[in-house]
Coordinates of N, CA and C in Angstrom, one line a residue:
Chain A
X1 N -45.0 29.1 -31.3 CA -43.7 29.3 -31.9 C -43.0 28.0 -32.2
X2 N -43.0 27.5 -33.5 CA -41.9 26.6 -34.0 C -40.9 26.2 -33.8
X3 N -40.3 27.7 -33.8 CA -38.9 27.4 -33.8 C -37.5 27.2 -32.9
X4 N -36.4 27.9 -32.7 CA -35.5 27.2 -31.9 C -35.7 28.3 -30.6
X5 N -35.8 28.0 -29.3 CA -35.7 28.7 -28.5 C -34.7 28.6 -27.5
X6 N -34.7 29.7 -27.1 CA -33.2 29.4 -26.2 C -33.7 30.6 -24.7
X7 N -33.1 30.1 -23.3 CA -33.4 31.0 -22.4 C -32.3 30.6 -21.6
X8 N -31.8 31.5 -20.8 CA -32.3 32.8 -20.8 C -32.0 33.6 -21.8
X9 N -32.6 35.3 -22.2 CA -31.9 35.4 -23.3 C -30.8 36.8 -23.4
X10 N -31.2 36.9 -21.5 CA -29.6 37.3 -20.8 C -29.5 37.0 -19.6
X11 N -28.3 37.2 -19.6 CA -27.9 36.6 -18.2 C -26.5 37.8 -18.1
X12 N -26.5 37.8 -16.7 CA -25.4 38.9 -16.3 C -24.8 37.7 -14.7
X13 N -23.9 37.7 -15.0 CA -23.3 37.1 -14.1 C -21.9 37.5 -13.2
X14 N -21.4 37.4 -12.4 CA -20.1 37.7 -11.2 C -18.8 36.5 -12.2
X15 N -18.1 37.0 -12.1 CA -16.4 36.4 -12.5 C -16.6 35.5 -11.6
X16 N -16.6 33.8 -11.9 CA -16.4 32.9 -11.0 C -17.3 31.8 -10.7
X17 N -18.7 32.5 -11.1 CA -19.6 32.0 -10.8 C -20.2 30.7 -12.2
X18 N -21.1 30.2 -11.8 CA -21.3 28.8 -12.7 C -22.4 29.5 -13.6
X19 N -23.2 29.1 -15.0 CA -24.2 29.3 -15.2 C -24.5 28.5 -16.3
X20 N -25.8 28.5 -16.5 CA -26.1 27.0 -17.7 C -27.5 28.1 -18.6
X21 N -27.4 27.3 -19.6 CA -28.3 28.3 -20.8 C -29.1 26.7 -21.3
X22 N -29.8 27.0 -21.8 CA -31.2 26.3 -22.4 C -31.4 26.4 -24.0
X23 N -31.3 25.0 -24.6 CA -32.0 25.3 -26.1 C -32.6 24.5 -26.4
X24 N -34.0 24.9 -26.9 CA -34.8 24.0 -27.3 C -35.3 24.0 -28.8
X25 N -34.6 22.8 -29.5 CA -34.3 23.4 -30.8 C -36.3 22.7 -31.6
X26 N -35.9 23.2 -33.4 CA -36.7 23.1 -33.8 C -37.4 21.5 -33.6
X27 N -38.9 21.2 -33.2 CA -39.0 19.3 -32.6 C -38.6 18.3 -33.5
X28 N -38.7 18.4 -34.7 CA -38.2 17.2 -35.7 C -36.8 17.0 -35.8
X29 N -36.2 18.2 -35.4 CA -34.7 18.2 -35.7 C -34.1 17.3 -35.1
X30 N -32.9 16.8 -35.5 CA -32.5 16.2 -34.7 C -30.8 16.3 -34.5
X31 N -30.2 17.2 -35.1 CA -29.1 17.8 -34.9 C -28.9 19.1 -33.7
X32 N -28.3 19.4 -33.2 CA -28.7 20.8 -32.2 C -27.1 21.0 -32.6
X33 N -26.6 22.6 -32.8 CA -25.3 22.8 -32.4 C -25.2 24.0 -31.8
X34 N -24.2 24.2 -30.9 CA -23.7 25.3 -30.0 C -22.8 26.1 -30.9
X35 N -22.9 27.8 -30.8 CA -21.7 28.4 -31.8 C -21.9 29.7 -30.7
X36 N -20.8 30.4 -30.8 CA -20.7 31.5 -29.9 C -19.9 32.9 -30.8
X37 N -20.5 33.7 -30.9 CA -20.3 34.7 -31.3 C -20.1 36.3 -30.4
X38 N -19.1 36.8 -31.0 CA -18.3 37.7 -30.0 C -19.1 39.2 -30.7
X39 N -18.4 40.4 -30.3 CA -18.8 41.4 -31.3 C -18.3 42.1 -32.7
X40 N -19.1 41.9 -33.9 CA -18.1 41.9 -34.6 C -17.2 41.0 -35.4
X41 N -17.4 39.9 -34.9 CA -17.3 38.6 -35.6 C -18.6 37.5 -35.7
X42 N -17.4 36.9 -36.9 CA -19.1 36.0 -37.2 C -19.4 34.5 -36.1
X43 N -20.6 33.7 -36.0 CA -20.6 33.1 -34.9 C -19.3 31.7 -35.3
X44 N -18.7 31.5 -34.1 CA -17.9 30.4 -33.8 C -18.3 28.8 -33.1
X45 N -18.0 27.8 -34.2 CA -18.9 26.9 -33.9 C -17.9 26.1 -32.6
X46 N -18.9 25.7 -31.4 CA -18.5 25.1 -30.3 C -18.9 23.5 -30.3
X47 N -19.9 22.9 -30.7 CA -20.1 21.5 -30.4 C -21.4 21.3 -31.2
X48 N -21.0 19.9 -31.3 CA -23.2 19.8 -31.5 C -23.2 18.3 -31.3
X49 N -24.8 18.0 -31.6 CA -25.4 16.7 -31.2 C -26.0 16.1 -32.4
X50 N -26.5 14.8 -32.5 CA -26.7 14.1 -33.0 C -27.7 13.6 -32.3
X51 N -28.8 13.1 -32.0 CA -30.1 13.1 -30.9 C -29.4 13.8 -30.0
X52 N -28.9 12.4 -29.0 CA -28.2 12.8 -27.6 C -26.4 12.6 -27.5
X53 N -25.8 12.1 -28.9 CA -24.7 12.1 -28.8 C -23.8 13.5 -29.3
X54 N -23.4 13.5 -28.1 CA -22.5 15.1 -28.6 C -20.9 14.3 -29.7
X55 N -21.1 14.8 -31.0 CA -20.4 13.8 -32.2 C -18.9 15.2 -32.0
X56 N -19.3 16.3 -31.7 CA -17.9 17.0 -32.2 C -17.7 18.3 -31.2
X57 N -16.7 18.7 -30.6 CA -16.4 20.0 -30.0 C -15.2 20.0 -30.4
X58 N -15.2 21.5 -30.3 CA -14.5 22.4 -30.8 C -13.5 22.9 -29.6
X59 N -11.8 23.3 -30.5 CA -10.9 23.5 -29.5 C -11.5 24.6 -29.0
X60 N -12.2 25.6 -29.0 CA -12.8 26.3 -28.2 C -13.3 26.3 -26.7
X61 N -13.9 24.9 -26.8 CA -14.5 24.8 -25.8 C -13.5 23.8 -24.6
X62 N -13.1 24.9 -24.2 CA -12.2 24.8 -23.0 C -13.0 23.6 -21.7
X63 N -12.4 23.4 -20.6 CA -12.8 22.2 -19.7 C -13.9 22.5 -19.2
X64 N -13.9 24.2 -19.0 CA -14.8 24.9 -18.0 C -16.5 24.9 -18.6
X65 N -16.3 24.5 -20.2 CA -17.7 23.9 -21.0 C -17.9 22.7 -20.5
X66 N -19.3 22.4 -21.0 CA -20.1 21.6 -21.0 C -21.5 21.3 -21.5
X67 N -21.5 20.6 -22.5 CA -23.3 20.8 -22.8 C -23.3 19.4 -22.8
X68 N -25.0 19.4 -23.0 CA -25.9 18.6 -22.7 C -26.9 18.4 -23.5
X69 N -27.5 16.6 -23.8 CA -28.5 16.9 -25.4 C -29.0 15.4 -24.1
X70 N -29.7 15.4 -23.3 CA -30.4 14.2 -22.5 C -31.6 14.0 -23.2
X71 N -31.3 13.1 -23.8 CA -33.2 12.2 -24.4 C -33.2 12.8 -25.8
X72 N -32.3 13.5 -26.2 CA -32.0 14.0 -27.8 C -32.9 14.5 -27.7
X73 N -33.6 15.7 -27.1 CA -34.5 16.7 -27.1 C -33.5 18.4 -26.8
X74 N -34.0 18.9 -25.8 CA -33.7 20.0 -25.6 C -32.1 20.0 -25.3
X75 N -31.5 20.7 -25.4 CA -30.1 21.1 -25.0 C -29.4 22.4 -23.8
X76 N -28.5 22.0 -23.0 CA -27.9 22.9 -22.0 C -26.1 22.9 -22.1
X77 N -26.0 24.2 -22.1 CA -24.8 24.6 -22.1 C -24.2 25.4 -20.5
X78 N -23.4 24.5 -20.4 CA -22.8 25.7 -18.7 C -21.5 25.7 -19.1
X79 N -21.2 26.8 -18.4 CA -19.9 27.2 -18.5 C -19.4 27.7 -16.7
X80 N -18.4 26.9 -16.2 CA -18.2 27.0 -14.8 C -16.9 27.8 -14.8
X81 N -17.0 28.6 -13.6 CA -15.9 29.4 -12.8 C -15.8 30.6 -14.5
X82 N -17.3 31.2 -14.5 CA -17.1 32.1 -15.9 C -16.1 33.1 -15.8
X83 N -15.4 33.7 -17.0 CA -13.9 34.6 -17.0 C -15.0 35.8 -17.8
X84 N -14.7 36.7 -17.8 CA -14.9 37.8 -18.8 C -14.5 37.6 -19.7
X85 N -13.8 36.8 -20.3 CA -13.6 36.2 -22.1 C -14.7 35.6 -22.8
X86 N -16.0 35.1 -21.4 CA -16.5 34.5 -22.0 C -18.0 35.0 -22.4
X87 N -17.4 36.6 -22.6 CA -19.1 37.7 -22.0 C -19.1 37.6 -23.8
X88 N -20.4 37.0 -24.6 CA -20.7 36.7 -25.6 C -22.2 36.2 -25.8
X89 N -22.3 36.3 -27.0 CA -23.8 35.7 -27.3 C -23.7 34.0 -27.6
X90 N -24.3 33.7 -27.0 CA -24.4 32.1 -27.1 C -25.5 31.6 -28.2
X91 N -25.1 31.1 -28.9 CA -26.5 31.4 -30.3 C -26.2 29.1 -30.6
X92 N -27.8 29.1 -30.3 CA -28.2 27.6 -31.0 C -28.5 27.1 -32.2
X93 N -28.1 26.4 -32.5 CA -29.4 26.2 -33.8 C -29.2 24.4 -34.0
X94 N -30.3 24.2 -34.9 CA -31.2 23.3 -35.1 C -30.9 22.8 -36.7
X95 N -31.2 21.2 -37.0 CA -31.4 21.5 -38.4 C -31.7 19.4 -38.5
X96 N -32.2 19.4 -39.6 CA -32.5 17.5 -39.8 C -31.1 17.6 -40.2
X97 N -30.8 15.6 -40.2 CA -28.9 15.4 -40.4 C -28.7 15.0 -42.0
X98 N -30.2 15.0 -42.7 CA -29.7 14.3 -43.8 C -28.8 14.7 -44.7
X99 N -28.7 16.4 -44.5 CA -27.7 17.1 -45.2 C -28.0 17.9 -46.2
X100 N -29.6 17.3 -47.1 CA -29.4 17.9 -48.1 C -30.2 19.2 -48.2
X101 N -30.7 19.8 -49.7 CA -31.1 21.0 -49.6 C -32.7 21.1 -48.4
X102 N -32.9 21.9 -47.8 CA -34.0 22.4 -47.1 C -33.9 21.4 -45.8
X103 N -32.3 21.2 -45.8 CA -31.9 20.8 -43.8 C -31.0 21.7 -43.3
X104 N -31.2 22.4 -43.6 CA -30.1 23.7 -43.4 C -30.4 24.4 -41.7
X105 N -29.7 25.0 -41.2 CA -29.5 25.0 -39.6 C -30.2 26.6 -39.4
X106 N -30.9 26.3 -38.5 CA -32.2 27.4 -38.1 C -31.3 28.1 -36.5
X107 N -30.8 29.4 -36.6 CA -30.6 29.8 -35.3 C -31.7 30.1 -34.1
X108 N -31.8 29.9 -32.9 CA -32.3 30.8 -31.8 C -32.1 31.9 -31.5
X109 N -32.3 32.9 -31.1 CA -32.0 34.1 -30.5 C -31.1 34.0 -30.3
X110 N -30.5 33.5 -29.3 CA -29.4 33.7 -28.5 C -29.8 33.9 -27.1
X111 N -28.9 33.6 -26.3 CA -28.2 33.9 -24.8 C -27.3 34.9 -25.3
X112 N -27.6 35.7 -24.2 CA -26.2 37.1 -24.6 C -25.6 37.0 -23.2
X113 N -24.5 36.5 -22.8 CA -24.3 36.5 -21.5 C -22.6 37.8 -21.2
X114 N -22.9 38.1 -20.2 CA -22.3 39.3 -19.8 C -21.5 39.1 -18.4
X115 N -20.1 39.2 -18.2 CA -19.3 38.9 -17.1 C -18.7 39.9 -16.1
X116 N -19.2 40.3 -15.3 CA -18.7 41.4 -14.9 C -17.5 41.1 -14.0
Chain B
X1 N -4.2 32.5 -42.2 CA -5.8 33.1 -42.7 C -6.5 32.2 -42.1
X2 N -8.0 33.4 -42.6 CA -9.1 32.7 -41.6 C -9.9 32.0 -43.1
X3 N -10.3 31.0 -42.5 CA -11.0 29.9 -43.7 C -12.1 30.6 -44.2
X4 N -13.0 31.5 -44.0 CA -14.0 32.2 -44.6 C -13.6 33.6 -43.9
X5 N -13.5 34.2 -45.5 CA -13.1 35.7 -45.2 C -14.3 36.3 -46.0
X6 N -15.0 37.9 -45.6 CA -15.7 38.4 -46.0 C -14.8 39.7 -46.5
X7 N -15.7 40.6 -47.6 CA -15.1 41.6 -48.4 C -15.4 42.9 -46.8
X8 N -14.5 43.4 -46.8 CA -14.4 44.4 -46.0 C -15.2 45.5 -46.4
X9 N -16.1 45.1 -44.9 CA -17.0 46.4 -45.0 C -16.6 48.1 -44.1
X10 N -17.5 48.8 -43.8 CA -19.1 48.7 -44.0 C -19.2 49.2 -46.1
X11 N -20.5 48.4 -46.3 CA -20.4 48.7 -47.6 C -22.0 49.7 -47.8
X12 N -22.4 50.9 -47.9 CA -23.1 51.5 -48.3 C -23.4 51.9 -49.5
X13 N -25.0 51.9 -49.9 CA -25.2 51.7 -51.0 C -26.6 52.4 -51.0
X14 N -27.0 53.1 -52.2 CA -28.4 53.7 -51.9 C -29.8 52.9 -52.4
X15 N -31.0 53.5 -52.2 CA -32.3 52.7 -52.3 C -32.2 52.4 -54.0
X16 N -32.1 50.9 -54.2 CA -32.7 50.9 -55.3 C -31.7 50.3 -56.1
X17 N -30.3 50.3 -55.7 CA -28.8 49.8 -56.1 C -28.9 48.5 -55.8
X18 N -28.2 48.1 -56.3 CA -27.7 46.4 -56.2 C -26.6 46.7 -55.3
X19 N -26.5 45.4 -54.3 CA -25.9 45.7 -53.1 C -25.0 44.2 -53.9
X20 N -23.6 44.1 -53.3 CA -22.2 42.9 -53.8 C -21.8 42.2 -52.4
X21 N -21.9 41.6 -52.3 CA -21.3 41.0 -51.3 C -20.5 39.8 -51.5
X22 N -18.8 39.6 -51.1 CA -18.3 38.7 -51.4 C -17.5 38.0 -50.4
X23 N -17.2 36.8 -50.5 CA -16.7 36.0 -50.0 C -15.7 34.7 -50.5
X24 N -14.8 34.6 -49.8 CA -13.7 33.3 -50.4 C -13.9 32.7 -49.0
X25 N -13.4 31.2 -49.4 CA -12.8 30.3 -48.5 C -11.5 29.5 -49.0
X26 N -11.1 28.9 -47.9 CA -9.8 28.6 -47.7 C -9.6 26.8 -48.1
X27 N -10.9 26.4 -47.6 CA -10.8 24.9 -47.4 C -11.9 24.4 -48.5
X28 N -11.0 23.8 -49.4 CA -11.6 23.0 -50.6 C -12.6 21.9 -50.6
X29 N -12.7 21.5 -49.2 CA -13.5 20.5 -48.4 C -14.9 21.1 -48.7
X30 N -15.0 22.5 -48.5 CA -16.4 22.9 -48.4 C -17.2 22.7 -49.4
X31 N -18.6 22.2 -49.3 CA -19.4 22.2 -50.0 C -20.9 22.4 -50.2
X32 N -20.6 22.7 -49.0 CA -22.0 24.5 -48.9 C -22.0 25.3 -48.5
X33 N -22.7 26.5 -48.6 CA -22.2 27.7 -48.6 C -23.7 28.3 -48.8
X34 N -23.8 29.3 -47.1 CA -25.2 29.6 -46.6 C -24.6 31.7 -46.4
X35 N -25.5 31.6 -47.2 CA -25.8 33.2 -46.5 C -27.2 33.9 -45.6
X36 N -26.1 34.6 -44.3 CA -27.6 34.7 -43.4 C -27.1 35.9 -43.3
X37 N -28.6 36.8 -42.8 CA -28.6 38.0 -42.2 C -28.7 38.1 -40.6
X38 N -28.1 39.6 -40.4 CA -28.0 39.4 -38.7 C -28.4 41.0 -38.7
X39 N -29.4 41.5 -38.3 CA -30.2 42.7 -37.6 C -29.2 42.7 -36.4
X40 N -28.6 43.7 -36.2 CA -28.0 44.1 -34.6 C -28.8 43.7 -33.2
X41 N -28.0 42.6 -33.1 CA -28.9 42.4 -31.2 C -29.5 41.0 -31.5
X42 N -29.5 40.7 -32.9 CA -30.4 39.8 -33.0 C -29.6 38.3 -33.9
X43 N -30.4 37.2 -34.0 CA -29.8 35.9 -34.8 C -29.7 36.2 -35.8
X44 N -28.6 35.1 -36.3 CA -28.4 35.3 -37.8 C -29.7 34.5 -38.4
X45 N -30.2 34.7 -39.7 CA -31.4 34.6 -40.3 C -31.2 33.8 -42.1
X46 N -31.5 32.8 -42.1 CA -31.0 32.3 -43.3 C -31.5 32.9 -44.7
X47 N -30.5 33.3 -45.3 CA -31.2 33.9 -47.0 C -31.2 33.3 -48.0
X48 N -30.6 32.5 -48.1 CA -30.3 31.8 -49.6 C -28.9 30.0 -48.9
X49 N -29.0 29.5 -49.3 CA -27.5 28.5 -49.5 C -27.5 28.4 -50.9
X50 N -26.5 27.5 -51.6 CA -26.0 27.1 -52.8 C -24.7 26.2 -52.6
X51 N -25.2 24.8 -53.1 CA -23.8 23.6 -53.5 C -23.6 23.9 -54.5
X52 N -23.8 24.2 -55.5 CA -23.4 23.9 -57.1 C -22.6 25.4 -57.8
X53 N -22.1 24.9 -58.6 CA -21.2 25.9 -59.3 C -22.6 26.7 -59.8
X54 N -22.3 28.0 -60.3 CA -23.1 28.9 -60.7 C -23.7 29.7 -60.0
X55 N -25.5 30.0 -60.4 CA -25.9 31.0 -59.4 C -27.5 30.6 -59.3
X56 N -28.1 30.8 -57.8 CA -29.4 30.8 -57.5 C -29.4 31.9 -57.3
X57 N -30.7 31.6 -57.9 CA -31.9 33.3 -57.9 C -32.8 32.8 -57.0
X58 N -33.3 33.6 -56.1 CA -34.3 33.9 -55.0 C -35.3 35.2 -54.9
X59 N -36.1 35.5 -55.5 CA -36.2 36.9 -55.3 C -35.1 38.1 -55.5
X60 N -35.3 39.2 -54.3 CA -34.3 39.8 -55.0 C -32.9 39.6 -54.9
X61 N -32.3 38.2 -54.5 CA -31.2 37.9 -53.7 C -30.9 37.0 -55.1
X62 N -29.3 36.9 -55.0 CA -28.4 35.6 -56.2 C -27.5 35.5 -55.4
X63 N -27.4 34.2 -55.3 CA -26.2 33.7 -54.9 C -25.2 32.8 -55.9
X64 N -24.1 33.5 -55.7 CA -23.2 32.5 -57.0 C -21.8 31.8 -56.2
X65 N -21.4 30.9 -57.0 CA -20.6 29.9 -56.2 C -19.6 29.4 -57.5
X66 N -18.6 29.5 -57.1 CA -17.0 29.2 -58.0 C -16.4 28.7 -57.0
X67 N -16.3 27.2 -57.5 CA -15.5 26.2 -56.4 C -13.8 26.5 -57.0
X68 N -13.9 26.4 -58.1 CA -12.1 26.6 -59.3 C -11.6 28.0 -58.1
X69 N -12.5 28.7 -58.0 CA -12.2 30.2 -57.4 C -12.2 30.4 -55.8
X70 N -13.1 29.3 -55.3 CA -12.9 29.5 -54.1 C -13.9 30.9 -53.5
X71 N -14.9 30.9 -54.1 CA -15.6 32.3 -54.3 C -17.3 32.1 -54.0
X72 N -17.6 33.1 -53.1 CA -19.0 32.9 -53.0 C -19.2 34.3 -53.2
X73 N -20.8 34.5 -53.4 CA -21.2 35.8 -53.5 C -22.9 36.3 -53.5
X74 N -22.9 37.3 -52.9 CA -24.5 37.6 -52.8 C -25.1 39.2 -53.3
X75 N -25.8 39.1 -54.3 CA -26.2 40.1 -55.0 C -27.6 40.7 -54.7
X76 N -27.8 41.8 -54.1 CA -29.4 42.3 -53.6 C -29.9 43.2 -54.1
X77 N -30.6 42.9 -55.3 CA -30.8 44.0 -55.9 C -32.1 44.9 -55.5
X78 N -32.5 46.0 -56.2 CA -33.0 46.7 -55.7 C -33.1 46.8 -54.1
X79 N -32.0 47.4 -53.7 CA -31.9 47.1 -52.1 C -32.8 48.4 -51.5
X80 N -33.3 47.7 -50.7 CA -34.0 48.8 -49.8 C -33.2 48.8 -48.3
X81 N -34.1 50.2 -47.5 CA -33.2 50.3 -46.1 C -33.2 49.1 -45.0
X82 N -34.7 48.2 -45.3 CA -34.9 47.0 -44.7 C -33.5 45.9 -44.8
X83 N -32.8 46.2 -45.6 CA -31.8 45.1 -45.9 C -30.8 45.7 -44.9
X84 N -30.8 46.7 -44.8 CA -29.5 46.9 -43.7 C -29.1 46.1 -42.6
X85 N -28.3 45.6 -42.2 CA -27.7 44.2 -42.0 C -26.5 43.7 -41.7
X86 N -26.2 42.9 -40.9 CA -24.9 42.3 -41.6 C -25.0 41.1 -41.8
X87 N -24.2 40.8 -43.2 CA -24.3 39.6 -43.7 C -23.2 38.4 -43.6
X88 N -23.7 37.7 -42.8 CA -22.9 36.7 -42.8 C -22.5 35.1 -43.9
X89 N -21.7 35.1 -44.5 CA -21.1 34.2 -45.4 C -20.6 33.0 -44.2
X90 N -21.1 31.3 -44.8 CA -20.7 30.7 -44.0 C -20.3 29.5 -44.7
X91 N -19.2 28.6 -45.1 CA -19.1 27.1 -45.4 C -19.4 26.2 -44.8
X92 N -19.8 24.9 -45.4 CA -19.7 23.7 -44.7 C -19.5 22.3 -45.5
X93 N -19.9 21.4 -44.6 CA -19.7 20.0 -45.4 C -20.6 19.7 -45.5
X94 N -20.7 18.4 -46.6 CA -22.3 17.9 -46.6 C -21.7 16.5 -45.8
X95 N -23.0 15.5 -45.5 CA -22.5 14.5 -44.9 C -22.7 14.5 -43.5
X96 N -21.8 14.1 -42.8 CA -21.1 13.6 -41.5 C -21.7 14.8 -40.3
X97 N -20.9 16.0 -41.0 CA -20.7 17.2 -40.5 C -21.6 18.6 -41.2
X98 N -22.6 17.7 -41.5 CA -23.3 18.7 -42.2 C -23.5 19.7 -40.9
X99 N -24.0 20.6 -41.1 CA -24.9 21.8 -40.5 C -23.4 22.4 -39.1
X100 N -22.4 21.8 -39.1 CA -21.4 22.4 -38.4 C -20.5 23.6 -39.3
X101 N -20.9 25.1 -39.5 CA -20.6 25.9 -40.3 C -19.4 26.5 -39.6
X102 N -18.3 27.1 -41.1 CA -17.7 28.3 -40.5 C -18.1 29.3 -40.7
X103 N -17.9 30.4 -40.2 CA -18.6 32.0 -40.7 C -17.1 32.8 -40.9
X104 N -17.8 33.8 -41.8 CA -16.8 34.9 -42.0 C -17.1 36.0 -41.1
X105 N -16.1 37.2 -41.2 CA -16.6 38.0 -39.7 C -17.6 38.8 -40.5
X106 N -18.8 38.3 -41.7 CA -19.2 39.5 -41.4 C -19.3 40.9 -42.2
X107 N -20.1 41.3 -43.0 CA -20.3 42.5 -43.8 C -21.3 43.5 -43.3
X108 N -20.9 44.3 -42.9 CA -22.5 45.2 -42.5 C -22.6 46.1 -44.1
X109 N -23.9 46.1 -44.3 CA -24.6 46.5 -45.5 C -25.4 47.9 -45.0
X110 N -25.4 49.1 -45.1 CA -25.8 50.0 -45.1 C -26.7 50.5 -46.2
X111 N -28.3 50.4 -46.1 CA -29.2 50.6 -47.9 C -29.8 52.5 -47.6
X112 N -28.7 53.1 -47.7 CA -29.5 54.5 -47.4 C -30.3 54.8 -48.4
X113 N -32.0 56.1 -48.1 CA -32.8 56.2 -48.6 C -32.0 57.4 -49.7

């Protein structure tokens, strides 16, 4: 499989607790960005990378974020002391930076994470 | 307002109809404009983009684009039940910030037999 993967692709976690998600985008790419999508709305974009430089986040992403692009390959997102605001699908995607037609951004599945 | 708005759905439509799907944006910056499908449970799925004024044809999909208007739009014709869906309308920039999209919340498309 090619394309962008992401794991876990749920997670159920306790109010409080820490957790980190995984994406491993398409290999040539070299852009990765984080967008989070609730129910019913469309995805909300949270950060992205440039190899290994994270270039942009979003007022979204509160202190309790964090991701990670080490060695401009795969990517990790945690979110510490999780709230129940933050029970959502966590969706990655991938894409080349040159911009033009046929570099357009490829999603993963998703992480669907759930806060009880 | 929200910078990419979608036409309020749900929009049902029967086998074989051309299905409309529309969209405006807010921010004059944008300069592309991607439509994806999203199956319930599942990622959004890319169908078409378009930079330029006018319209791509894809199969049974068109996408047309009016920057003066601020207008995007996606046309399915002969729609079948397979298309059922929701579609997501998204802008962006080229450049710098390429591939950092907004989305709209969102049309679910209903193709009954």
């Amino acid at each position: 499989d090619t394309g962008v993967s992401q794991n876990p692709r749920h997670k159920i976690t306790k109010r409080g607790q820490n957790v980190t998600f995984r994406c491993d985008p398409i290999s040539e790419h070299n852009r990765l960005y984080w967008y989070r999508q609730t129910l019913g709305q469309g995805p909300e974009f949270l950060t992205y990378f440039q190899n290994e430089a994270q270039l942009e986040k979003s007022r979204l992403l509160s202190d309790r974020f964090s991701a990670e692009r080490p060695k401009g390959s795969f990517s990790t997102l945690e979110i510490q002391r999780t709230e129940q605001g933050d029970s959502a699908m966590y969706l990655c995607a991938s894409s080349l930076s040159t911009g033009g037609a046929g570099t357009e951004a490829f999603f993963g599945q998703g992480t669907r994470l759930t806060v009880v | 307002q929200k910078e990419v708005e979608q036409n309020s759905g749900p929009l049902s439509v029967p086998e074989g109809a051309i299905a409309s799907l529309n969209c405006t944006y807010s921010d004059r910056g944008s300069q592309s404009f991607f439509w994806y499908r999203q199956y319930s449970g599942k990622s959004p799925e890319l169908i078409m983009f378009i930079y330029s004024n006018g319209d791509k044809e894809d199969g049974r999909f068109t996408a047309q684009l009016n920057k003066a208007s601020q207008y995007v739009s996606l046309l399915i014709r002969d729609s079948q039940p397979s298309d059922s869906a929701t579609y997501l309308c998204a802008g962006g920039l080229r450049g710098t910030s390429y591939g950092k999209l907004t989305f709209g919340q969102g049309t679910i498309l209903t193709v009954h037999p």
